[in-house]
Short mmCIF file of C-alpha atoms in Angstrom, two decimals:
data_model
loop_
_atom_site.label_atom_id
_atom_site.label_comp_id
_atom_site.label_asym_id
_atom_site.label_seq_id
_atom_site.Cartn_x
_atom_site.Cartn_y
_atom_site.Cartn_z
CA UNK A 1 95.80 -140.76 -24.13
CA UNK A 2 92.26 -141.34 -22.80
CA UNK A 3 89.06 -139.47 -23.21
CA UNK A 4 87.62 -140.35 -19.81
CA UNK A 5 84.44 -138.89 -20.34
CA UNK A 6 82.16 -141.72 -18.90
CA UNK A 7 84.53 -142.84 -16.17
CA UNK A 8 87.38 -141.35 -14.47
CA UNK A 9 89.95 -143.86 -14.91
CA UNK A 10 88.72 -146.06 -17.73
CA UNK A 11 87.10 -146.34 -21.17
CA UNK A 12 83.38 -146.88 -21.94
CA UNK A 13 83.16 -150.27 -23.52
CA UNK A 14 79.97 -149.58 -25.67
CA UNK A 15 80.53 -153.09 -27.43
CA UNK A 16 80.46 -155.33 -24.58
CA UNK A 17 77.59 -158.08 -23.97
CA UNK A 18 74.50 -156.45 -22.77
CA UNK A 19 72.71 -157.66 -19.32
CA UNK A 20 70.45 -160.85 -20.52
CA UNK A 21 67.42 -159.00 -19.46
CA UNK A 22 68.18 -156.32 -21.90
CA UNK A 23 65.45 -157.26 -24.25
CA UNK A 24 62.56 -157.44 -21.91
CA UNK A 25 63.99 -153.74 -20.46
CA UNK A 26 63.41 -152.25 -24.15
CA UNK A 27 60.08 -153.94 -24.92
CA UNK A 28 58.56 -153.30 -21.33
CA UNK A 29 59.97 -149.68 -20.62
CA UNK A 30 59.42 -148.73 -24.60
CA UNK A 31 63.03 -147.81 -24.89
CA UNK A 32 63.09 -147.70 -28.35
CA UNK A 33 61.12 -144.50 -28.37
CA UNK A 34 63.62 -142.42 -26.47
CA UNK A 35 66.68 -144.22 -28.24
CA UNK A 36 65.30 -143.00 -31.44
CA UNK A 37 65.17 -139.51 -30.20
CA UNK A 38 68.49 -139.43 -29.08
CA UNK A 39 69.79 -140.78 -32.10
CA UNK A 40 67.86 -138.78 -34.72
CA UNK A 41 68.63 -141.47 -37.34
CA UNK A 42 72.14 -142.21 -36.71
CA UNK A 43 72.51 -145.78 -35.56
CA UNK A 44 76.11 -145.23 -33.87
CA UNK A 45 74.39 -142.76 -31.55
CA UNK A 46 71.68 -145.00 -30.87
CA UNK A 47 74.01 -148.10 -30.30
CA UNK A 48 75.96 -145.95 -27.78
CA UNK A 49 72.78 -144.65 -25.75
CA UNK A 50 71.54 -148.33 -25.91
CA UNK A 51 74.72 -149.48 -24.22
CA UNK A 52 74.83 -146.55 -21.62
CA UNK A 53 71.57 -147.14 -20.39
CA UNK A 54 71.60 -150.97 -19.87
CA UNK A 55 75.05 -150.81 -18.62
CA UNK A 56 74.24 -150.25 -14.75
CA UNK A 57 76.46 -147.87 -13.05
CA UNK A 58 75.69 -148.09 -8.85
CA UNK A 59 78.47 -145.66 -7.82
CA UNK A 60 76.89 -142.29 -7.04
CA UNK A 61 80.40 -140.66 -7.57
CA UNK A 62 80.29 -141.95 -11.05
CA UNK A 63 76.86 -140.81 -11.87
CA UNK A 64 77.76 -137.29 -10.75
CA UNK A 65 80.98 -137.37 -12.48
CA UNK A 66 78.93 -137.78 -15.86
CA UNK A 67 76.07 -135.33 -14.78
CA UNK A 68 78.83 -132.56 -14.44
CA UNK A 69 80.28 -133.39 -17.77
CA UNK A 70 76.64 -133.13 -19.22
CA UNK A 71 75.96 -129.75 -17.51
CA UNK A 72 79.18 -128.64 -19.49
CA UNK A 73 77.37 -130.18 -22.56
CA UNK A 74 74.37 -128.14 -21.83
CA UNK A 75 76.44 -124.92 -21.51
CA UNK A 76 78.68 -125.49 -24.35
CA UNK A 77 76.85 -127.54 -27.07
CA UNK A 78 78.35 -126.26 -30.12
CA UNK A 79 81.80 -126.67 -28.53
CA UNK A 80 81.14 -130.35 -27.68
CA UNK A 81 79.34 -131.05 -30.99
CA UNK A 82 82.45 -129.43 -32.95
CA UNK A 83 84.78 -131.89 -30.97
CA UNK A 84 82.30 -134.93 -31.69
CA UNK A 85 82.28 -133.87 -35.50
CA UNK A 86 86.28 -133.79 -35.32
CA UNK A 87 86.54 -137.37 -34.13
CA UNK A 88 84.22 -138.57 -36.63
CA UNK A 89 85.98 -136.58 -39.47
CA UNK A 90 89.42 -138.23 -38.18
CA UNK A 91 87.84 -141.70 -38.20
CA UNK A 92 86.33 -141.56 -41.52
CA UNK A 93 89.63 -139.79 -43.14
CA UNK A 94 91.56 -142.82 -42.03
CA UNK A 95 89.24 -145.27 -43.18
CA UNK A 96 89.71 -143.43 -46.73
CA UNK A 97 93.41 -143.97 -46.82
CA UNK A 98 93.53 -147.52 -46.90
CA UNK A 99 95.61 -149.84 -49.31
CA UNK A 100 93.60 -152.78 -50.09
CA UNK A 101 96.73 -154.23 -52.00
CA UNK A 102 100.18 -155.17 -50.60
CA UNK A 103 99.07 -153.80 -47.14
CA UNK A 104 101.14 -156.58 -45.38
CA UNK A 105 104.14 -155.33 -47.35
CA UNK A 106 106.53 -153.27 -45.37
CA UNK A 107 106.68 -150.20 -47.99
CA UNK A 108 103.01 -149.74 -48.23
CA UNK A 109 102.31 -150.11 -44.57
CA UNK A 110 104.88 -147.50 -44.08
CA UNK A 111 103.85 -145.10 -46.54
CA UNK A 112 100.05 -145.27 -45.40
CA UNK A 113 101.13 -144.93 -41.73
CA UNK A 114 102.92 -141.95 -42.55
CA UNK A 115 99.93 -140.21 -44.51
CA UNK A 116 97.60 -141.62 -41.55
CA UNK A 117 100.00 -139.96 -38.76
CA UNK A 118 100.21 -136.64 -40.69
CA UNK A 119 96.35 -136.53 -41.08
CA UNK A 120 96.17 -137.34 -37.47
CA UNK A 121 98.59 -134.80 -36.28
CA UNK A 122 96.44 -132.11 -37.88
CA UNK A 123 93.37 -133.56 -36.24
CA UNK A 124 94.91 -133.80 -32.80
CA UNK A 125 96.06 -130.03 -33.24
CA UNK A 126 92.68 -129.09 -34.01
CA UNK A 127 91.30 -130.63 -30.83
CA UNK A 128 94.20 -129.25 -28.80
CA UNK A 129 93.20 -125.80 -30.23
CA UNK A 130 89.63 -126.09 -29.32
CA UNK A 131 90.66 -127.13 -25.75
CA UNK A 132 92.74 -124.09 -25.40
CA UNK A 133 90.43 -121.71 -26.83
CA UNK A 134 87.46 -122.97 -24.74
CA UNK A 135 88.66 -124.93 -21.77
CA UNK A 136 87.93 -121.72 -19.49
CA UNK A 137 84.48 -122.25 -20.36
CA UNK A 138 83.97 -125.85 -18.95
CA UNK A 139 84.10 -126.72 -15.28
CA UNK A 140 83.14 -130.46 -14.96
CA UNK A 141 86.21 -132.83 -13.82
CA UNK A 142 86.13 -134.83 -17.17
CA UNK A 143 86.64 -131.81 -19.70
CA UNK A 144 89.02 -130.11 -17.51
CA UNK A 145 91.18 -133.03 -17.33
CA UNK A 146 90.78 -133.80 -20.93
CA UNK A 147 91.91 -130.27 -21.86
CA UNK A 148 94.70 -130.52 -19.62
CA UNK A 149 96.02 -133.83 -20.86
CA UNK A 150 96.11 -132.30 -24.48
CA UNK A 151 97.61 -129.24 -23.57
CA UNK A 152 100.37 -130.98 -21.57
CA UNK A 153 101.00 -133.88 -23.96
CA UNK A 154 100.48 -132.30 -27.23
CA UNK A 155 102.56 -129.10 -27.08
CA UNK A 156 104.73 -127.58 -29.67
CA UNK A 157 107.82 -129.73 -29.12
CA UNK A 158 105.78 -132.93 -29.43
CA UNK A 159 104.23 -131.50 -33.09
CA UNK A 160 107.81 -130.18 -34.08
CA UNK A 161 109.55 -133.51 -33.47
CA UNK A 162 106.63 -135.77 -34.93
CA UNK A 163 106.46 -133.71 -38.15
CA UNK A 164 110.17 -133.81 -38.41
CA UNK A 165 110.46 -137.61 -37.73
CA UNK A 166 107.73 -138.36 -40.26
CA UNK A 167 109.53 -136.10 -42.85
CA UNK A 168 112.74 -138.26 -42.71
CA UNK A 169 110.65 -141.01 -43.32
CA UNK A 170 109.84 -140.09 -46.49
CA UNK A 171 113.36 -140.49 -47.42
CA UNK A 172 114.08 -137.59 -49.39
CA UNK A 173 117.86 -138.36 -49.89
CA UNK A 174 117.02 -142.34 -49.95
CA UNK A 175 117.36 -144.95 -47.16
CA UNK A 176 120.29 -145.42 -45.13
CA UNK A 177 120.47 -148.99 -44.03
CA UNK A 178 122.97 -151.35 -42.48
CA UNK A 179 123.25 -155.35 -42.58
CA UNK A 180 125.45 -158.37 -41.68
CA UNK A 181 126.42 -161.10 -43.99
CA UNK A 182 125.08 -164.37 -42.68
CA UNK A 183 125.11 -167.80 -43.84
CA UNK A 184 125.70 -168.06 -47.59
CA UNK A 185 126.20 -164.48 -47.55
CA UNK A 186 122.78 -163.42 -47.14
CA UNK A 187 121.95 -160.28 -45.67
CA UNK A 188 120.74 -160.04 -42.10
CA UNK A 189 120.07 -158.03 -39.02
CA UNK A 190 118.86 -155.13 -41.22
CA UNK A 191 118.83 -151.76 -39.27
CA UNK A 192 117.10 -148.42 -40.72
CA UNK A 193 119.66 -145.54 -39.82
CA UNK A 194 119.13 -141.73 -39.60
CA UNK A 195 120.78 -140.29 -42.18
CA UNK A 196 123.99 -138.14 -41.35
CA UNK A 197 123.16 -134.38 -40.62
CA UNK A 198 126.40 -132.53 -41.88
CA UNK A 199 126.85 -128.91 -40.57
CA UNK A 200 126.97 -126.29 -43.29
CA UNK A 201 130.73 -125.35 -42.48
CA UNK A 202 131.40 -129.18 -43.00
CA UNK A 203 129.78 -129.52 -46.39
CA UNK A 204 131.48 -126.11 -47.50
CA UNK A 205 135.01 -126.96 -46.17
CA UNK A 206 135.31 -130.63 -46.86
CA UNK A 207 138.50 -131.57 -48.35
CA UNK A 208 137.08 -134.53 -50.05
CA UNK A 209 133.88 -136.97 -49.71
CA UNK A 210 134.47 -140.24 -47.72
CA UNK A 211 135.02 -143.09 -49.58
CA UNK A 212 131.97 -145.16 -50.46
CA UNK A 213 130.91 -148.06 -52.68
CA UNK A 214 127.89 -147.70 -55.02
CA UNK A 215 125.99 -149.20 -57.72
CA UNK A 216 123.12 -148.32 -59.83
CA UNK A 217 119.86 -150.05 -61.27
CA UNK A 218 119.13 -149.46 -64.83
CA UNK A 219 115.94 -147.92 -65.62
CA UNK A 220 114.74 -150.86 -67.00
CA UNK A 221 115.98 -153.29 -65.03
CA UNK A 222 112.74 -154.48 -63.14
CA UNK A 223 114.11 -157.60 -61.16
CA UNK A 224 116.77 -155.51 -60.13
CA UNK A 225 114.66 -152.64 -58.94
CA UNK A 226 112.22 -155.16 -57.05
CA UNK A 227 115.60 -156.84 -55.53
CA UNK A 228 116.39 -153.15 -54.36
CA UNK A 229 112.83 -152.69 -53.00
CA UNK A 230 113.10 -155.87 -50.84
CA UNK A 231 116.21 -154.96 -49.32
CA UNK A 232 114.63 -151.61 -48.36
CA UNK A 233 111.80 -153.52 -46.89
CA UNK A 234 113.86 -155.49 -44.68
CA UNK A 235 115.15 -152.20 -43.16
CA UNK A 236 111.83 -150.35 -42.70
CA UNK A 237 109.67 -153.17 -41.76
CA UNK A 238 110.16 -152.53 -37.91
CA UNK A 239 109.63 -148.78 -38.30
CA UNK A 240 106.70 -149.87 -40.26
CA UNK A 241 105.09 -151.67 -37.63
CA UNK A 242 106.18 -149.19 -35.23
CA UNK A 243 104.29 -146.33 -36.98
CA UNK A 244 101.40 -148.67 -37.99
CA UNK A 245 100.71 -149.33 -34.10
CA UNK A 246 101.15 -145.15 -33.31
CA UNK A 247 98.22 -144.86 -35.92
CA UNK A 248 96.42 -147.56 -34.45
CA UNK A 249 97.14 -146.04 -31.06
CA UNK A 250 95.61 -142.66 -31.80
CA UNK A 251 92.91 -144.21 -34.21
CA UNK A 252 91.28 -145.97 -30.78
CA UNK A 253 91.87 -142.48 -28.93
CA UNK A 254 89.32 -140.79 -31.54
CA UNK A 255 87.05 -143.63 -31.59
CA UNK A 256 86.45 -143.44 -27.76
CA UNK A 257 86.49 -139.91 -27.96
CA UNK A 258 83.36 -140.25 -30.78
CA UNK A 259 81.75 -143.06 -28.63
CA UNK A 260 82.07 -141.09 -25.37
CA UNK A 261 81.15 -137.79 -26.67
CA UNK A 262 78.40 -139.67 -28.49
CA UNK A 263 76.65 -140.39 -25.33
CA UNK A 264 76.35 -136.83 -24.69
CA UNK A 265 75.28 -135.82 -28.05
CA UNK A 266 72.38 -138.30 -27.78
CA UNK A 267 71.73 -136.48 -24.31
CA UNK A 268 71.42 -133.03 -25.95
CA UNK A 269 69.50 -134.63 -28.74
CA UNK A 270 66.84 -135.74 -26.31
CA UNK A 271 66.79 -132.66 -24.25
CA UNK A 272 66.24 -130.68 -27.29
CA UNK A 273 63.13 -132.93 -28.08
CA UNK A 274 61.62 -132.58 -24.61
CA UNK A 275 62.25 -128.82 -24.27
CA UNK A 276 60.32 -128.29 -27.66
CA UNK A 277 57.35 -130.22 -25.61
CA UNK A 278 58.09 -127.81 -22.61
CA UNK A 279 58.46 -130.93 -20.46
CA UNK A 280 60.78 -130.36 -17.08
CA UNK A 281 64.15 -132.33 -16.77
CA UNK A 282 66.55 -132.51 -13.71
CA UNK A 283 69.58 -133.60 -12.42
CA UNK A 284 68.60 -136.21 -9.77
CA UNK A 285 70.51 -136.93 -6.65
CA UNK A 286 71.77 -140.76 -6.38
CA UNK A 287 72.18 -142.39 -3.09
CA UNK A 288 74.32 -144.78 -2.15
CA UNK A 289 73.33 -148.59 -2.83
CA UNK A 290 71.82 -150.29 0.43
CA UNK A 291 69.32 -147.33 1.15
CA UNK A 292 65.76 -147.46 0.00
CA UNK A 293 65.29 -143.87 -1.65
CA UNK A 294 62.60 -143.16 -4.26
CA UNK A 295 61.24 -139.41 -4.44
CA UNK A 296 60.14 -137.65 -7.58
CA UNK A 297 58.05 -134.46 -8.14
CA UNK A 298 56.53 -134.19 -11.73
CA UNK A 299 57.92 -137.52 -12.86
CA UNK A 300 56.69 -138.65 -16.39
CA UNK A 301 56.90 -141.37 -19.00
CA UNK A 302 59.44 -140.11 -21.87
CA UNK A 303 58.31 -142.35 -24.23
CA UNK A 304 54.75 -141.30 -23.92
CA UNK A 305 55.43 -137.60 -24.08
CA UNK A 306 57.81 -138.02 -27.30
CA UNK A 307 54.39 -139.71 -28.91
CA UNK A 308 51.58 -138.01 -27.37
CA UNK A 309 49.82 -135.06 -28.81
CA UNK A 310 49.23 -133.47 -25.56
CA UNK A 311 51.71 -132.88 -22.69
CA UNK A 312 52.01 -135.76 -20.19
CA UNK A 313 50.61 -135.48 -16.74
CA UNK A 314 53.65 -135.91 -14.21
CA UNK A 315 53.41 -137.44 -10.87
CA UNK A 316 54.66 -137.29 -7.64
CA UNK A 317 55.92 -140.21 -5.46
CA UNK A 318 57.32 -140.22 -2.13
CA UNK A 319 58.54 -143.67 -1.32
CA UNK A 320 61.79 -143.51 0.81
CA UNK A 321 61.80 -146.33 3.00
CA UNK A 322 59.28 -148.36 0.71
CA UNK A 323 60.56 -151.83 -0.31
CA UNK A 324 56.88 -152.79 -1.83
CA UNK A 325 54.81 -150.43 -3.91
CA UNK A 326 51.49 -151.52 -4.78
CA UNK A 327 49.57 -149.63 -7.41
CA UNK A 328 45.75 -150.16 -8.19
CA UNK A 329 43.05 -148.14 -9.37
CA UNK A 330 40.63 -147.70 -12.45
CA UNK A 331 41.37 -149.16 -15.95
CA UNK A 332 43.00 -147.02 -18.38
CA UNK A 333 44.04 -144.48 -15.35
CA UNK A 334 47.86 -144.31 -16.22
CA UNK A 335 49.20 -147.13 -13.80
CA UNK A 336 51.38 -148.72 -16.59
CA UNK A 337 52.52 -145.36 -18.04
CA UNK A 338 53.39 -144.57 -14.28
CA UNK A 339 55.16 -148.12 -13.82
CA UNK A 340 57.18 -147.32 -16.90
CA UNK A 341 58.15 -143.81 -15.60
CA UNK A 342 59.58 -145.23 -12.72
CA UNK A 343 61.82 -147.67 -14.62
CA UNK A 344 63.11 -144.98 -17.45
CA UNK A 345 63.49 -142.74 -14.70
CA UNK A 346 65.56 -145.02 -12.46
CA UNK A 347 67.62 -146.02 -15.52
CA UNK A 348 68.33 -142.61 -16.62
CA UNK A 349 69.61 -141.51 -13.61
CA UNK A 350 71.99 -144.61 -13.21
CA UNK A 351 73.24 -143.64 -16.95
CA UNK A 352 74.35 -140.09 -15.86
CA UNK A 353 71.45 -138.64 -17.72
CA UNK A 354 69.00 -135.92 -16.58
CA UNK A 355 65.70 -137.23 -15.24
CA UNK A 356 62.21 -136.67 -16.61
CA UNK A 357 61.07 -134.82 -13.40
CA UNK A 358 61.08 -131.31 -11.62
CA UNK A 359 63.01 -133.51 -9.20
CA UNK A 360 64.53 -136.88 -8.19
CA UNK A 361 66.27 -138.64 -5.29
CA UNK A 362 66.69 -142.09 -5.42
CA UNK A 363 69.06 -145.14 -4.50
CA UNK A 364 71.56 -146.19 -7.31
CA UNK A 365 70.18 -149.78 -7.66
CA UNK A 366 72.69 -152.82 -9.07
CA UNK A 367 69.94 -153.51 -11.57
CA UNK A 368 66.08 -152.83 -13.02
CA UNK A 369 64.39 -155.55 -14.16
CA UNK A 370 60.61 -156.05 -15.37
CA UNK A 371 57.86 -158.78 -15.22
CA UNK A 372 55.27 -157.34 -17.44
CA UNK A 373 52.27 -159.50 -18.82
CA UNK A 374 52.64 -161.06 -22.40
CA UNK A 375 49.88 -161.40 -24.87
CA UNK A 376 49.62 -164.74 -26.03
CA UNK A 377 51.17 -165.86 -29.15
CA UNK A 378 51.94 -169.22 -31.25
CA UNK A 379 55.49 -169.25 -30.31
CA UNK A 380 54.65 -169.75 -26.67
CA UNK A 381 55.59 -173.49 -25.44
CA UNK A 382 53.56 -173.35 -22.38
CA UNK A 383 50.47 -171.90 -21.26
CA UNK A 384 50.23 -168.02 -19.75
CA UNK A 385 50.61 -168.84 -16.41
CA UNK A 386 53.56 -171.37 -16.69
CA UNK A 387 55.11 -168.83 -18.93
CA UNK A 388 54.56 -166.07 -16.26
CA UNK A 389 56.05 -168.38 -13.49
CA UNK A 390 59.32 -169.82 -15.56
CA UNK A 391 59.85 -165.73 -16.71
CA UNK A 392 59.80 -164.84 -13.20
CA UNK A 393 62.17 -167.65 -11.89
CA UNK A 394 64.44 -166.67 -14.30
CA UNK A 395 64.31 -163.12 -13.27
CA UNK A 396 64.60 -163.59 -9.71
CA UNK A 397 67.83 -165.82 -10.56
CA UNK A 398 69.27 -163.04 -12.35
CA UNK A 399 68.58 -160.08 -9.74
CA UNK A 400 71.44 -159.08 -7.45
CA UNK A 401 70.70 -158.03 -3.90
CA UNK A 402 68.81 -154.65 -3.76
CA UNK A 403 67.65 -154.77 -7.29
CA UNK A 404 64.22 -153.02 -8.57
CA UNK A 405 61.77 -155.26 -10.02
CA UNK A 406 58.66 -153.53 -12.03
CA UNK A 407 55.80 -156.13 -11.91
CA UNK A 408 52.72 -155.15 -14.42
CA UNK A 409 49.77 -157.29 -14.13
CA UNK A 410 51.88 -160.57 -13.09
CA UNK A 411 49.96 -163.47 -12.32
CA UNK A 412 46.51 -161.94 -13.86
CA UNK A 413 46.49 -164.98 -16.29
CA UNK A 414 44.85 -167.28 -13.97
CA UNK A 415 41.90 -166.55 -11.56
CA UNK A 416 42.11 -163.91 -8.58
CA UNK A 417 42.55 -166.16 -5.70
CA UNK A 418 45.27 -168.29 -7.16
CA UNK A 419 47.17 -165.44 -8.63
CA UNK A 420 47.03 -163.57 -5.52
CA UNK A 421 48.39 -166.57 -3.66
CA UNK A 422 51.15 -166.98 -5.96
CA UNK A 423 51.85 -163.05 -6.20
CA UNK A 424 51.48 -162.89 -2.49
CA UNK A 425 54.20 -165.61 -1.94
CA UNK A 426 56.81 -164.41 -4.24
CA UNK A 427 55.92 -160.58 -3.28
CA UNK A 428 57.28 -161.44 0.16
CA UNK A 429 60.28 -163.36 -0.56
CA UNK A 430 61.47 -160.65 -2.44
CA UNK A 431 61.11 -157.77 -0.22
CA UNK A 432 62.49 -160.19 2.48
CA UNK A 433 65.58 -160.41 0.46
CA UNK A 434 66.22 -156.77 -0.18
CA UNK A 435 64.18 -156.26 -3.55
CA UNK A 436 62.42 -153.21 -4.10
CA UNK A 437 59.18 -154.03 -6.05
CA UNK A 438 56.77 -151.74 -7.61
CA UNK A 439 53.73 -153.81 -8.32
CA UNK A 440 50.50 -152.91 -10.73
CA UNK A 441 47.58 -155.07 -10.16
CA UNK A 442 43.63 -155.39 -10.68
CA UNK A 443 43.73 -158.02 -7.90
CA UNK A 444 41.78 -156.74 -5.11
CA UNK A 445 42.45 -159.68 -2.93
CA UNK A 446 46.27 -159.37 -3.05
CA UNK A 447 46.28 -155.78 -2.70
CA UNK A 448 43.63 -155.88 0.12
CA UNK A 449 45.93 -158.36 1.90
CA UNK A 450 48.78 -156.58 1.91
CA UNK A 451 46.96 -153.31 3.07
CA UNK A 452 45.73 -155.43 6.16
CA UNK A 453 49.08 -156.44 6.91
CA UNK A 454 49.73 -152.59 7.25
CA UNK A 455 53.45 -152.99 6.92
CA UNK A 456 55.46 -149.69 7.08
CA UNK A 457 57.68 -150.64 4.35
CA UNK A 458 54.48 -150.94 1.76
CA UNK A 459 53.26 -147.80 -0.03
CA UNK A 460 49.74 -148.17 -1.71
CA UNK A 461 49.20 -145.85 -4.63
CA UNK A 462 45.73 -145.72 -6.87
CA UNK A 463 45.06 -144.16 -10.01
CA UNK A 464 42.82 -141.19 -9.66
CA UNK A 465 39.39 -141.22 -10.75
CA UNK A 466 36.88 -138.50 -10.56
CA UNK A 467 33.22 -139.01 -9.12
CA UNK A 468 32.29 -138.61 -13.05
CA UNK A 469 34.39 -141.49 -14.04
CA UNK A 470 36.86 -138.88 -15.60
CA UNK A 471 40.70 -139.98 -15.43
CA UNK A 472 43.11 -137.69 -14.64
CA UNK A 473 45.99 -140.12 -14.87
CA UNK A 474 47.53 -138.96 -11.85
CA UNK A 475 48.59 -141.64 -9.34
CA UNK A 476 47.81 -140.78 -5.91
CA UNK A 477 48.25 -142.06 -2.47
CA UNK A 478 45.13 -144.38 -1.81
CA UNK A 479 43.91 -147.62 -0.47
CA UNK A 480 43.14 -150.24 -3.03
CA UNK A 481 39.18 -150.31 -4.02
CA UNK A 482 37.33 -153.59 -4.93
CA UNK A 483 36.56 -151.98 -8.32
CA UNK A 484 38.68 -151.07 -11.18
CA UNK A 485 35.65 -149.01 -12.68
CA UNK A 486 35.31 -151.11 -15.69
CA UNK A 487 31.63 -150.01 -16.07
CA UNK A 488 33.30 -146.67 -17.24
CA UNK A 489 34.61 -147.85 -20.02
CA UNK A 490 31.54 -149.79 -21.10
CA UNK A 491 29.72 -146.46 -20.88
CA UNK A 492 32.50 -144.66 -23.07
CA UNK A 493 32.43 -147.43 -25.50
CA UNK A 494 28.68 -148.03 -25.75
CA UNK A 495 27.37 -144.93 -24.84
CA UNK A 496 24.87 -146.31 -21.97
CA UNK A 497 25.65 -147.21 -18.44
CA UNK A 498 25.98 -150.69 -17.29
CA UNK A 499 22.81 -152.02 -15.83
CA UNK A 500 23.47 -154.04 -12.45
CA UNK A 501 21.26 -157.10 -12.17
CA UNK A 502 21.34 -160.06 -10.37
CA UNK A 503 21.52 -163.59 -12.09
CA UNK A 504 18.79 -165.83 -11.14
#
């Protein structure tokens, strides 16, 4: 039995190795802030959310499959939370029923497995009842399939048969074994048998009991009792192993149910935080890989929204058909935050989450990659430009065709002429091979040369600045300007205008 709440036909492997650029994504996109909001202090939920965001889903149908399940979660949060808590309870109760000693001996394994399975039967019955009571309130394929499976496989006959068999394995009338004599009259081929069931009239009218031979162990015969226990162990070992495997199978179901529901619990937590901030969310429309679509209205940076005192400014972008988006403009005008919002929004869409925007339509990419400037530190083995080039080379080697690359002030560690030449060469190569690049830069030579090319596939955006120097933190279409208006910052910090003078 499978939950299949993340994929139609396979489990969600939260513990698999994450992509090698996962650390860069967490740092550059400030994922930790969003993960903390999803987890609300629960390390398990955080791990699930982290794996889901960093494991790329490229099939639009698979993304929509999760979106439909999430819509059900929004509509029935109490029921989904109840199911999640039930899965957690089942796992915790199984863990408490642990025999630290003699766990490899057949008899303790048998008794523990019986106790665990009896507990699991109660938990499965509760889960089935939740489905029976609320299935009509769910419309997604994922939940509908799960509830249908529970009703079909966990019917009354199943529970009655399972409980009867577990009751027999308590051996209320003793264990009935058979064996054959082997070499040296040693017992072998031990088989556990179901005790005979005599009908009531057979017990009443039986003329005589069948002939049998028996012996009794004295109360204080410890060695004899041990020998008899060993004989019983030989007979029950196969049953004990089978029950242990059955318990493990049900445990794996509850673990997967907890994991997959945990993703949606994290989504509910994040949505609740954003709703408290009066931030909009939407369910994005994913398009097929190979297309070049990225259109959003009211897109904002989730990480900034969760930490800022005021409501974050949203931005519109219409970049359908654009494989290169150049973002220039005033210092501290919101360019880096805009770039992060692009990456976060793309990752959230491809994880099957809602998007932090009023509307969104975008291509499902085989991966999102970043190349942000790094502050110099003592651990660097190379110069800053050398480090940037090596990191870009490694990123390009990792990127599949049609990936998305976000660059923030790349190659600004050298002079503008040299940095522009390097960036231009790399950008042309990336775009020619199908990569979509969002590039934030202060290098006017680079931006102006690309603007002069007048390519239909290049979009130019600019951080808005009002005539009085005020930053609106809106990113709008606009050609690059030869200044980043650093004098505005000078005036704000020092309180006086920067005097322009020529050097003699």
